[in-house]
mmCIF file of C-alpha atoms and ligand atoms in Angstrom:
data_model
loop_
_atom_site.group_PDB
_atom_site.id
_atom_site.type_symbol
_atom_site.label_atom_id
_atom_site.label_comp_id
_atom_site.label_asym_id
_atom_site.label_seq_id
_atom_site.Cartn_x
_atom_site.Cartn_y
_atom_site.Cartn_z
ATOM 1 C CA GLU A 77 0.111 0.254 0.247
ATOM 2 C CA LYS A 78 3.037 2.045 0.073
ATOM 3 C CA GLY A 79 3.501 1.525 -3.473
ATOM 4 C CA GLY A 80 7.235 0.440 -2.837
ATOM 5 C CA TYR A 81 8.173 3.618 -0.547
ATOM 6 C CA PRO A 82 9.467 2.957 2.794
ATOM 7 C CA HIS A 83 6.944 5.368 4.396
ATOM 8 C CA PHE A 84 3.589 6.883 3.320
ATOM 9 C CA MET A 85 5.179 10.167 4.101
ATOM 10 C CA LEU A 86 7.969 9.740 0.908
ATOM 11 C CA LYS A 87 5.017 8.420 -1.059
ATOM 12 C CA GLU A 88 2.918 11.200 -0.935
ATOM 13 C CA ILE A 89 5.950 13.638 -1.246
ATOM 14 C CA PHE A 90 6.355 12.072 -4.495
ATOM 15 C CA GLU A 91 2.725 11.749 -5.297
ATOM 16 C CA GLN A 92 2.754 15.833 -5.805
ATOM 17 C CA PRO A 93 3.027 16.164 -9.692
ATOM 18 C CA ARG A 94 0.207 13.844 -9.692
ATOM 19 C CA ALA A 95 -1.951 15.041 -6.960
ATOM 20 C CA ILE A 96 -1.331 18.611 -7.932
ATOM 21 C CA ALA A 97 -2.519 17.684 -11.387
ATOM 22 C CA ASP A 98 -5.529 15.971 -10.629
ATOM 23 C CA CYS A 99 -6.561 19.206 -8.292
ATOM 24 C CA LEU A 100 -6.141 21.500 -11.378
ATOM 25 C CA ARG A 101 -7.672 19.083 -13.503
ATOM 26 C CA GLY A 102 -11.180 20.371 -15.154
ATOM 27 C CA ARG A 103 -10.737 23.516 -13.301
ATOM 28 C CA LEU A 104 -7.864 25.272 -15.335
ATOM 29 C CA ASP A 105 -8.593 26.256 -18.917
ATOM 30 C CA VAL A 106 -5.307 26.924 -20.414
ATOM 31 C CA GLU A 107 -6.346 27.298 -23.938
ATOM 32 C CA ASN A 108 -9.113 30.055 -22.803
ATOM 33 C CA HIS A 109 -7.155 31.209 -19.869
ATOM 34 C CA SER A 110 -9.932 30.894 -17.493
ATOM 35 C CA ILE A 111 -10.686 29.169 -14.606
ATOM 36 C CA GLN A 112 -13.733 27.030 -13.327
ATOM 37 C CA LEU A 113 -14.380 26.294 -9.901
ATOM 38 C CA GLY A 114 -17.965 23.920 -10.146
ATOM 39 C CA GLY A 115 -18.194 23.955 -6.423
ATOM 40 C CA LEU A 116 -18.070 28.011 -6.135
ATOM 41 C CA VAL A 117 -20.631 29.013 -9.488
ATOM 42 C CA ASP A 118 -23.692 29.481 -6.715
ATOM 43 C CA VAL A 119 -21.765 31.692 -4.394
ATOM 44 C CA LEU A 120 -19.599 33.594 -6.713
ATOM 45 C CA ASP A 121 -21.306 36.788 -7.084
ATOM 46 C CA LYS A 122 -21.500 36.956 -3.252
ATOM 47 C CA LEU A 123 -17.863 36.200 -3.293
ATOM 48 C CA VAL A 124 -17.026 38.855 -5.869
ATOM 49 C CA ASN A 125 -18.714 41.650 -3.965
ATOM 50 C CA ALA A 126 -17.218 40.310 -0.650
ATOM 51 C CA LYS A 127 -15.606 43.255 1.627
ATOM 52 C CA ARG A 128 -13.653 41.103 3.018
ATOM 53 C CA LEU A 129 -12.501 37.261 3.403
ATOM 54 C CA VAL A 130 -11.663 35.777 6.970
ATOM 55 C CA ILE A 131 -9.587 32.784 6.671
ATOM 56 C CA ALA A 132 -9.201 30.147 9.454
ATOM 57 C CA ALA A 133 -7.314 26.984 9.750
ATOM 58 C CA CYS A 134 -4.702 25.328 12.184
ATOM 59 C CA GLY A 135 -1.062 23.779 11.585
ATOM 60 C CA THR A 136 -0.392 23.405 7.965
ATOM 61 C CA SER A 137 -3.831 24.332 6.851
ATOM 62 C CA TRP A 138 -2.957 27.927 8.354
ATOM 63 C CA HIS A 139 0.271 28.291 6.514
ATOM 64 C CA SER A 140 -1.706 27.924 3.177
ATOM 65 C CA GLY A 141 -4.324 30.317 4.810
ATOM 66 C CA LEU A 142 -1.453 32.549 5.416
ATOM 67 C CA LEU A 143 -0.463 32.214 1.255
ATOM 68 C CA GLY A 144 -3.852 32.603 0.313
ATOM 69 C CA GLU A 145 -3.677 36.494 2.160
ATOM 70 C CA TYR A 146 -0.927 37.227 0.082
ATOM 71 C CA LEU A 147 -2.312 35.472 -3.081
ATOM 72 C CA PHE A 148 -6.122 37.289 -2.467
ATOM 73 C CA GLU A 149 -4.645 40.339 -1.902
ATOM 74 C CA HIS A 150 -2.311 40.419 -4.706
ATOM 75 C CA LEU A 151 -4.271 38.961 -7.185
ATOM 76 C CA ALA A 152 -7.908 39.763 -6.271
ATOM 77 C CA LYS A 153 -7.363 43.302 -4.080
ATOM 78 C CA LEU A 154 -9.249 41.715 -1.830
ATOM 79 C CA PRO A 155 -8.928 42.296 2.285
ATOM 80 C CA VAL A 156 -8.116 39.067 4.154
ATOM 81 C CA GLU A 157 -7.544 38.140 7.593
ATOM 82 C CA VAL A 158 -5.773 35.073 8.550
ATOM 83 C CA GLU A 159 -6.851 33.130 12.041
ATOM 84 C CA TYR A 160 -5.828 30.407 13.971
ATOM 85 C CA ALA A 161 -9.104 28.884 14.321
ATOM 86 C CA SER A 162 -8.449 28.228 18.050
ATOM 87 C CA GLU A 163 -8.062 31.642 18.572
ATOM 88 C CA PHE A 164 -11.053 33.154 16.107
ATOM 89 C CA ARG A 165 -13.321 30.860 18.348
ATOM 90 C CA TYR A 166 -12.598 32.014 21.427
ATOM 91 C CA ARG A 167 -12.042 35.610 20.823
ATOM 92 C CA GLU A 168 -14.526 38.286 20.158
ATOM 93 C CA ALA A 169 -14.294 37.893 16.580
ATOM 94 C CA LEU A 170 -16.046 40.968 14.538
ATOM 95 C CA ILE A 171 -17.405 39.039 11.530
ATOM 96 C CA ASP A 172 -20.865 39.485 9.871
ATOM 97 C CA GLU A 173 -23.093 39.018 6.444
ATOM 98 C CA ASP A 174 -20.676 41.252 4.485
ATOM 99 C CA ASP A 175 -17.943 39.282 5.125
ATOM 100 C CA VAL A 176 -16.631 35.731 3.765
ATOM 101 C CA MET A 177 -15.141 32.895 5.955
ATOM 102 C CA LEU A 178 -13.183 30.380 4.228
ATOM 103 C CA VAL A 179 -11.781 27.462 6.439
ATOM 104 C CA VAL A 180 -8.899 25.350 5.261
ATOM 105 C CA SER A 181 -8.809 21.755 6.281
ATOM 106 C CA GLN A 182 -7.197 18.097 4.615
ATOM 107 C CA SER A 183 -9.325 16.395 7.221
ATOM 108 C CA GLY A 184 -12.534 18.360 7.255
ATOM 109 C CA GLU A 185 -12.509 17.275 10.772
ATOM 110 C CA THR A 186 -10.084 19.465 12.887
ATOM 111 C CA ALA A 187 -12.302 21.003 15.887
ATOM 112 C CA ASP A 188 -11.132 24.166 16.242
ATOM 113 C CA THR A 189 -11.569 24.792 12.523
ATOM 114 C CA LEU A 190 -15.492 23.114 12.555
ATOM 115 C CA ALA A 191 -15.998 25.550 15.604
ATOM 116 C CA ALA A 192 -14.608 29.142 13.857
ATOM 117 C CA LEU A 193 -16.580 27.786 10.808
ATOM 118 C CA ARG A 194 -19.773 27.425 12.901
ATOM 119 C CA THR A 195 -19.537 31.045 14.654
ATOM 120 C CA ALA A 196 -18.982 32.198 11.225
ATOM 121 C CA LYS A 197 -22.342 30.854 10.249
ATOM 122 C CA GLU A 198 -24.077 31.835 12.936
ATOM 123 C CA ARG A 199 -22.869 35.426 12.692
ATOM 124 C CA GLY A 200 -24.463 35.257 9.250
ATOM 125 C CA ALA A 201 -21.237 35.163 6.810
ATOM 126 C CA LEU A 202 -21.221 32.844 3.742
ATOM 127 C CA THR A 203 -18.767 29.997 4.393
ATOM 128 C CA LEU A 204 -16.717 28.456 1.907
ATOM 129 C CA GLY A 205 -14.336 25.720 2.757
ATOM 130 C CA ILE A 206 -10.598 23.691 0.876
ATOM 131 C CA CYS A 207 -11.052 20.150 2.256
ATOM 132 C CA ASN A 208 -9.033 17.358 0.829
ATOM 133 C CA VAL A 209 -11.439 14.246 2.709
ATOM 134 C CA VAL A 210 -15.111 14.330 0.594
ATOM 135 C CA GLY A 211 -18.137 14.282 2.428
ATOM 136 C CA SER A 212 -15.966 15.316 5.932
ATOM 137 C CA THR A 213 -17.806 17.513 8.423
ATOM 138 C CA ILE A 214 -16.876 20.309 7.606
ATOM 139 C CA ALA A 215 -17.157 19.867 3.893
ATOM 140 C CA ARG A 216 -21.062 18.998 4.459
ATOM 141 C CA ASP A 217 -21.473 22.300 6.776
ATOM 142 C CA THR A 218 -19.821 24.927 4.895
ATOM 143 C CA ASP A 219 -22.093 26.842 2.316
ATOM 144 C CA ALA A 220 -19.728 25.930 -0.884
ATOM 145 C CA GLY A 221 -16.063 25.103 -1.393
ATOM 146 C CA VAL A 222 -13.705 23.179 -3.727
ATOM 147 C CA TYR A 223 -11.987 19.895 -2.984
ATOM 148 C CA THR A 224 -8.157 19.420 -3.163
ATOM 149 C CA HIS A 225 -8.346 16.248 -4.592
ATOM 150 C CA ALA A 226 -5.089 15.258 -3.353
ATOM 151 C CA GLY A 227 -5.790 11.348 -2.495
ATOM 152 C CA PRO A 228 -6.092 9.864 0.844
ATOM 153 C CA GLU A 229 -3.069 11.439 2.991
ATOM 154 C CA ILE A 230 -2.145 8.918 5.335
ATOM 155 C CA GLY A 231 1.169 9.878 6.831
ATOM 156 C CA VAL A 232 0.748 12.576 9.923
ATOM 157 C CA ALA A 233 2.794 15.331 8.336
ATOM 158 C CA SER A 234 0.688 17.100 5.805
ATOM 159 C CA THR A 235 2.455 17.476 2.400
ATOM 160 C CA LYS A 236 0.414 17.078 -0.486
ATOM 161 C CA ALA A 237 -2.646 18.229 1.114
ATOM 162 C CA PHE A 238 -0.615 21.336 1.835
ATOM 163 C CA THR A 239 0.622 21.969 -2.138
ATOM 164 C CA THR A 240 -3.144 21.346 -3.473
ATOM 165 C CA GLN A 241 -4.635 23.750 -0.623
ATOM 166 C CA VAL A 242 -2.238 25.725 -2.301
ATOM 167 C CA SER A 243 -3.151 25.191 -5.727
ATOM 168 C CA VAL A 244 -6.921 25.745 -5.159
ATOM 169 C CA LEU A 245 -6.063 28.991 -3.209
ATOM 170 C CA ALA A 246 -4.455 30.365 -6.527
ATOM 171 C CA MET A 247 -6.804 29.238 -8.838
ATOM 172 C CA MET A 248 -9.464 30.893 -6.363
ATOM 173 C CA ALA A 249 -7.300 34.280 -6.275
ATOM 174 C CA ILE A 250 -7.095 34.319 -9.984
ATOM 175 C CA LEU A 251 -10.397 33.818 -10.321
ATOM 176 C CA LEU A 252 -11.910 36.416 -8.074
ATOM 177 C CA GLY A 253 -9.334 38.640 -9.645
ATOM 178 C CA GLN A 254 -10.420 38.397 -12.892
ATOM 179 C CA LYS A 255 -14.440 38.544 -12.114
ATOM 180 C CA ARG A 256 -13.327 41.454 -9.642
ATOM 181 C CA GLY A 257 -11.651 43.065 -12.971
ATOM 182 C CA VAL A 258 -8.356 43.880 -11.046
ATOM 183 C CA LEU A 259 -6.146 41.183 -12.791
ATOM 184 C CA GLU A 260 -4.423 42.062 -15.840
ATOM 185 C CA LYS A 261 -5.284 39.749 -18.550
ATOM 186 C CA GLU A 262 -2.096 38.931 -19.809
ATOM 187 C CA TYR A 263 -0.788 38.424 -16.319
ATOM 188 C CA ALA A 264 -3.804 36.091 -15.748
ATOM 189 C CA ALA A 265 -2.666 34.032 -18.945
ATOM 190 C CA ARG A 266 0.843 33.920 -17.691
ATOM 191 C CA LEU A 267 -0.199 32.505 -14.429
ATOM 192 C CA ILE A 268 -2.634 30.105 -15.620
ATOM 193 C CA GLU A 269 -0.087 28.810 -18.165
ATOM 194 C CA GLU A 270 2.536 28.481 -15.490
ATOM 195 C CA LEU A 271 0.173 26.495 -12.944
ATOM 196 C CA ASP A 272 -0.303 24.318 -15.675
ATOM 197 C CA ARG A 273 3.550 23.846 -15.599
ATOM 198 C CA ILE A 274 3.787 23.054 -11.971
ATOM 199 C CA PRO A 275 3.435 19.593 -11.843
ATOM 200 C CA GLY A 276 6.216 18.951 -14.242
ATOM 201 C CA LYS A 277 8.488 21.048 -12.583
ATOM 202 C CA VAL A 278 7.423 19.836 -9.153
ATOM 203 C CA GLU A 279 8.569 16.437 -10.752
ATOM 204 C CA GLN A 280 11.694 18.297 -11.810
ATOM 205 C CA ILE A 281 12.334 19.061 -7.938
ATOM 206 C CA LEU A 282 11.689 15.362 -6.953
ATOM 207 C CA GLU A 283 14.268 13.996 -9.461
ATOM 208 C CA ASN A 284 16.905 15.735 -7.541
ATOM 209 C CA SER A 285 15.675 14.114 -4.100
ATOM 210 C CA GLU A 286 19.302 12.038 -3.846
ATOM 211 C CA SER A 287 21.138 15.564 -3.464
ATOM 212 C CA ILE A 288 18.984 16.679 -0.874
ATOM 213 C CA GLU A 289 19.323 12.952 0.881
ATOM 214 C CA GLU A 290 22.969 13.646 1.176
ATOM 215 C CA MET A 291 22.746 17.073 2.530
ATOM 216 C CA ALA A 292 20.315 16.006 4.944
ATOM 217 C CA LYS A 293 23.360 13.722 6.475
ATOM 218 C CA LEU A 294 25.290 16.396 7.347
ATOM 219 C CA PHE A 295 22.549 18.083 9.618
ATOM 220 C CA THR A 296 20.771 15.205 11.079
ATOM 221 C CA TYR A 297 22.494 16.102 14.669
ATOM 222 C CA ALA A 298 21.717 19.864 14.341
ATOM 223 C CA PRO A 299 20.073 20.750 17.713
ATOM 224 C CA ASN A 300 18.244 24.019 15.937
ATOM 225 C CA PHE A 301 17.080 25.132 12.676
ATOM 226 C CA LEU A 302 16.018 28.681 11.094
ATOM 227 C CA TYR A 303 14.183 28.879 8.151
ATOM 228 C CA LEU A 304 13.680 32.832 6.853
ATOM 229 C CA GLY A 305 11.770 33.523 3.666
ATOM 230 C CA ARG A 306 9.976 36.611 2.688
ATOM 231 C CA THR A 307 6.673 37.593 0.821
ATOM 232 C CA TYR A 308 5.325 34.225 -0.634
ATOM 233 C CA ASN A 309 7.969 32.264 1.112
ATOM 234 C CA PHE A 310 7.566 33.261 4.548
ATOM 235 C CA PRO A 311 4.919 30.849 5.031
ATOM 236 C CA VAL A 312 6.829 28.421 3.302
ATOM 237 C CA ALA A 313 9.331 29.209 6.076
ATOM 238 C CA LEU A 314 6.928 28.620 8.880
ATOM 239 C CA GLU A 315 5.777 25.266 6.933
ATOM 240 C CA GLY A 316 9.358 24.054 6.748
ATOM 241 C CA ALA A 317 10.165 24.629 10.030
ATOM 242 C CA LEU A 318 6.888 22.896 11.197
ATOM 243 C CA LYS A 319 7.533 19.941 9.348
ATOM 244 C CA LEU A 320 11.075 19.577 10.777
ATOM 245 C CA LYS A 321 10.131 19.974 14.272
ATOM 246 C CA GLU A 322 7.153 17.506 13.942
ATOM 247 C CA ILE A 323 8.831 14.461 12.372
ATOM 248 C CA SER A 324 12.542 14.796 13.423
ATOM 249 C CA TYR A 325 11.854 16.579 16.671
ATOM 250 C CA ILE A 326 14.170 19.478 16.219
ATOM 251 C CA HIS A 327 13.722 22.541 17.454
ATOM 252 C CA ALA A 328 12.880 24.902 14.129
ATOM 253 C CA GLU A 329 11.603 28.262 13.580
ATOM 254 C CA GLY A 330 10.345 30.147 10.817
ATOM 255 C CA TYR A 331 10.351 33.980 10.269
ATOM 256 C CA PRO A 332 9.919 36.690 7.865
ATOM 257 C CA ALA A 333 13.691 37.257 6.991
ATOM 258 C CA ALA A 334 13.703 40.886 7.888
ATOM 259 C CA GLU A 335 12.635 39.822 11.600
ATOM 260 C CA MET A 336 15.876 38.034 12.557
ATOM 261 C CA LYS A 337 17.218 41.457 13.215
ATOM 262 C CA HIS A 338 14.777 41.927 16.054
ATOM 263 C CA GLY A 339 15.573 38.781 17.829
ATOM 264 C CA PRO A 340 16.846 35.630 16.246
ATOM 265 C CA ILE A 341 20.215 36.510 14.711
ATOM 266 C CA ALA A 342 21.119 36.443 18.551
ATOM 267 C CA LEU A 343 21.099 32.386 18.066
ATOM 268 C CA ILE A 344 23.118 32.430 15.037
ATOM 269 C CA ASP A 345 26.363 30.490 15.596
ATOM 270 C CA GLU A 346 28.397 27.871 13.663
ATOM 271 C CA MET A 347 26.039 25.240 14.959
ATOM 272 C CA MET A 348 23.099 26.917 13.325
ATOM 273 C CA PRO A 349 21.876 26.044 9.835
ATOM 274 C CA VAL A 350 19.823 28.360 8.549
ATOM 275 C CA VAL A 351 17.382 27.917 5.390
ATOM 276 C CA VAL A 352 16.854 30.474 2.932
ATOM 277 C CA ILE A 353 14.006 30.254 0.640
ATOM 278 C CA ALA A 354 15.112 33.090 -1.976
ATOM 279 C CA ALA A 355 13.055 32.768 -4.866
ATOM 280 C CA THR A 356 10.851 35.783 -5.060
ATOM 281 C CA ASP A 357 12.574 38.222 -7.655
ATOM 282 C CA HIS A 358 11.635 41.798 -5.907
ATOM 283 C CA THR A 359 12.824 40.805 -2.659
ATOM 284 C CA ASN A 360 16.371 38.931 -3.689
ATOM 285 C CA ASP A 361 18.471 42.257 -2.583
ATOM 286 C CA LYS A 362 17.205 41.750 0.761
ATOM 287 C CA MET A 363 17.500 38.078 1.072
ATOM 288 C CA ILE A 364 21.135 38.454 -0.211
ATOM 289 C CA SER A 365 21.780 40.575 2.509
ATOM 290 C CA ASN A 366 20.157 38.498 5.301
ATOM 291 C CA ILE A 367 22.613 35.955 4.288
ATOM 292 C CA GLU A 368 25.692 37.850 4.473
ATOM 293 C CA GLU A 369 24.196 38.671 8.247
ATOM 294 C CA VAL A 370 23.942 35.033 8.727
ATOM 295 C CA LYS A 371 27.452 34.333 7.337
ATOM 296 C CA ALA A 372 29.379 36.924 9.275
ATOM 297 C CA ARG A 373 28.012 34.817 12.053
ATOM 298 C CA LYS A 374 29.595 31.798 10.663
ATOM 299 C CA GLY A 375 25.524 30.103 10.424
ATOM 300 C CA ARG A 376 25.447 27.839 7.742
ATOM 301 C CA ILE A 377 23.166 28.672 4.445
ATOM 302 C CA ILE A 378 20.982 26.210 2.986
ATOM 303 C CA ALA A 379 18.966 28.085 0.285
ATOM 304 C CA ILE A 380 16.272 26.971 -1.890
ATOM 305 C CA THR A 381 16.552 29.567 -5.114
ATOM 306 C CA GLY A 382 15.679 29.890 -8.693
ATOM 307 C CA GLU A 383 18.167 27.647 -10.504
ATOM 308 C CA ASP A 384 19.520 30.960 -12.681
ATOM 309 C CA ASN A 385 19.917 32.553 -9.150
ATOM 310 C CA GLU A 386 23.682 32.502 -9.290
ATOM 311 C CA GLU A 387 23.956 35.380 -6.562
ATOM 312 C CA VAL A 388 22.291 33.242 -4.093
ATOM 313 C CA MET A 389 24.028 29.938 -5.155
ATOM 314 C CA ASP A 390 27.662 31.553 -4.504
ATOM 315 C CA LEU A 391 27.045 32.771 -1.184
ATOM 316 C CA ALA A 392 25.079 29.396 0.441
ATOM 317 C CA GLU A 393 27.000 26.537 1.743
ATOM 318 C CA PHE A 394 24.301 24.010 0.320
ATOM 319 C CA ASN A 395 21.852 25.197 -2.448
ATOM 320 C CA CYS A 396 18.657 23.255 -3.574
ATOM 321 C CA PRO A 397 18.064 24.899 -7.019
ATOM 322 C CA ILE A 398 14.118 24.855 -8.237
ATOM 323 C CA PRO A 399 12.854 25.882 -11.701
ATOM 324 C CA GLU A 400 11.930 29.374 -12.488
ATOM 325 C CA THR A 401 8.183 30.312 -12.236
ATOM 326 C CA GLU A 402 6.139 33.207 -11.018
ATOM 327 C CA ASP A 403 6.671 34.777 -7.558
ATOM 328 C CA CYS A 404 3.326 33.948 -6.435
ATOM 329 C CA LEU A 405 3.329 30.197 -7.262
ATOM 330 C CA SER A 406 6.913 29.634 -5.916
ATOM 331 C CA PRO A 407 5.787 28.180 -2.804
ATOM 332 C CA LEU A 408 4.399 25.318 -4.630
ATOM 333 C CA LEU A 409 7.704 24.378 -5.481
ATOM 334 C CA THR A 410 9.817 25.737 -2.773
ATOM 335 C CA SER A 411 8.416 23.648 -0.273
ATOM 336 C CA ILE A 412 9.017 20.280 -1.687
ATOM 337 C CA PRO A 413 12.849 20.349 -1.114
ATOM 338 C CA LEU A 414 11.854 21.294 2.410
ATOM 339 C CA GLN A 415 9.575 18.297 2.979
ATOM 340 C CA LEU A 416 12.451 16.135 1.500
ATOM 341 C CA LEU A 417 14.925 17.463 3.899
ATOM 342 C CA SER A 418 12.801 17.007 7.238
ATOM 343 C CA TYR A 419 11.933 13.577 5.693
ATOM 344 C CA TYR A 420 15.656 12.725 5.405
ATOM 345 C CA ILE A 421 16.454 14.180 8.364
ATOM 346 C CA ALA A 422 13.833 12.112 10.550
ATOM 347 C CA VAL A 423 14.779 8.777 9.023
ATOM 348 C CA ASN A 424 18.490 9.420 10.143
ATOM 349 C CA ARG A 425 17.433 10.168 13.290
ATOM 350 C CA GLY A 426 15.255 6.944 13.537
ATOM 351 C CA CYS A 427 12.262 8.416 14.044
ATOM 352 C CA ASN A 428 8.614 7.085 13.095
ATOM 353 C CA VAL A 429 7.825 9.391 10.076
ATOM 354 C CA ASP A 430 4.513 8.337 9.473
ATOM 355 C CA GLN A 431 3.378 8.172 13.096
ATOM 356 C CA PRO A 432 5.288 10.852 14.754
ATOM 357 C CA ARG A 433 4.968 10.929 18.470
ATOM 358 C CA ASN A 434 2.334 12.881 20.275
ATOM 359 C CA LEU A 435 0.278 13.870 16.930
ATOM 360 C CA ALA A 436 -2.625 12.523 15.306
ATOM 361 C CA LYS A 437 -3.730 12.866 11.635
ATOM 362 C CA SER A 438 -6.881 14.245 12.273
ATOM 363 C CA VAL A 439 -7.129 16.362 15.633
ATOM 364 C CA THR A 440 -11.145 16.179 16.618
ATOM 365 C CA VAL A 441 -10.405 17.500 20.239
ATOM 366 C CA GLU A 442 -9.095 20.903 21.598
HETATM 367 C C1 F6R B 86 1.252 19.636 10.177
HETATM 368 C C2 F6R B 86 -0.047 18.872 10.137
HETATM 369 C C3 F6R B 86 -1.210 19.499 11.014
HETATM 370 C C4 F6R B 86 -2.486 19.845 10.410
HETATM 371 C C5 F6R B 86 -3.449 20.404 11.219
HETATM 372 C C6 F6R B 86 -4.839 20.652 10.470
HETATM 373 O O1 F6R B 86 2.016 18.775 9.257
HETATM 374 O O2 F6R B 86 -0.489 17.775 9.479
HETATM 375 O O3 F6R B 86 -0.581 20.681 11.602
HETATM 376 O O4 F6R B 86 -2.513 20.577 9.226
HETATM 377 O O5 F6R B 86 -4.147 19.560 12.518
HETATM 378 O O6 F6R B 86 -5.269 19.646 10.319
HETATM 379 P P1 F6R B 86 -6.436 19.786 8.988
HETATM 380 O O7 F6R B 86 -5.735 20.410 7.841
HETATM 381 O O8 F6R B 86 -7.026 18.504 9.119
HETATM 382 O O9 F6R B 86 -7.405 20.641 9.723
#
């Protein structure tokens, strides 16, 4: 059932080209540069006219939600707030019928996410879901939604659920940008064509998994890791750190790269691997100065960067080059080497990758 892979997690990482392609299938119309999301047809008008979108989720799905904020703001010019479902439900959350609540959940059963959804519903908001498990409680309780079609995710660490959630969010944001008349035609066309190429580019990254496996050997016993990214790759930094923590039990933190100066820089020494996700063009110079700051303190740089970005590659001790893509779609590529890195480190440490201690696949209690 693991299809020849030693763990479900590795199988699911390698399934991503197929999972993303399944997620895009029938929705992405490359010829006409349009997007159809059948599950949203009935609510599209309301969504197009919404004043605000609130996204609630937990864990990895919250990281997708954070990317959703960047995507909806950039492509659809729609104000977004992203909430930890557990915080939203216990706060005096201001939400009403002019808002749309979007919950993101692989399992569709996460207790806090379900409660946040129900709170929003009680207050009259339109509720939407992005779920993987068909017929799950959240999928049934939302007014409308989009399935990720990633197929069953068995490994506790979420991998293909994340990249397919982000694919759905990107499609939603492009569609909404088009309907709201705020997305330039040529840019929309480029993004749709590029989304179509993402499965192939993920495949290319996976073909390089051996180099990440080799690199992982050198960091197996690192006590701490820092992950830095900006804009679209800040949520990827958070996700990379979470993946490492949960399956290898190594302490890791993700930060927006500029925040390093406001505290974490104190931690950097020759024992500290720093994973820099430098794959967005307009922040490249800033990332380069962050890399130099880390190097000046003898931190060890692992760079996830565009395969043409020689400036970054020359500075880094280790490189995971990724194919060039549109900035806002880069998380679909940059997250892959981070999944592999945490997987191989966890295996080297003898951890139970598919069933990490203290964790459950679906958190149905608070
Ligand atoms: C991390 C992980 C968890 C889940 C979280 C939400 O790899 O799997 O952080 O993302 O428990 O679960 P869902 O998406 O099922 O609501």
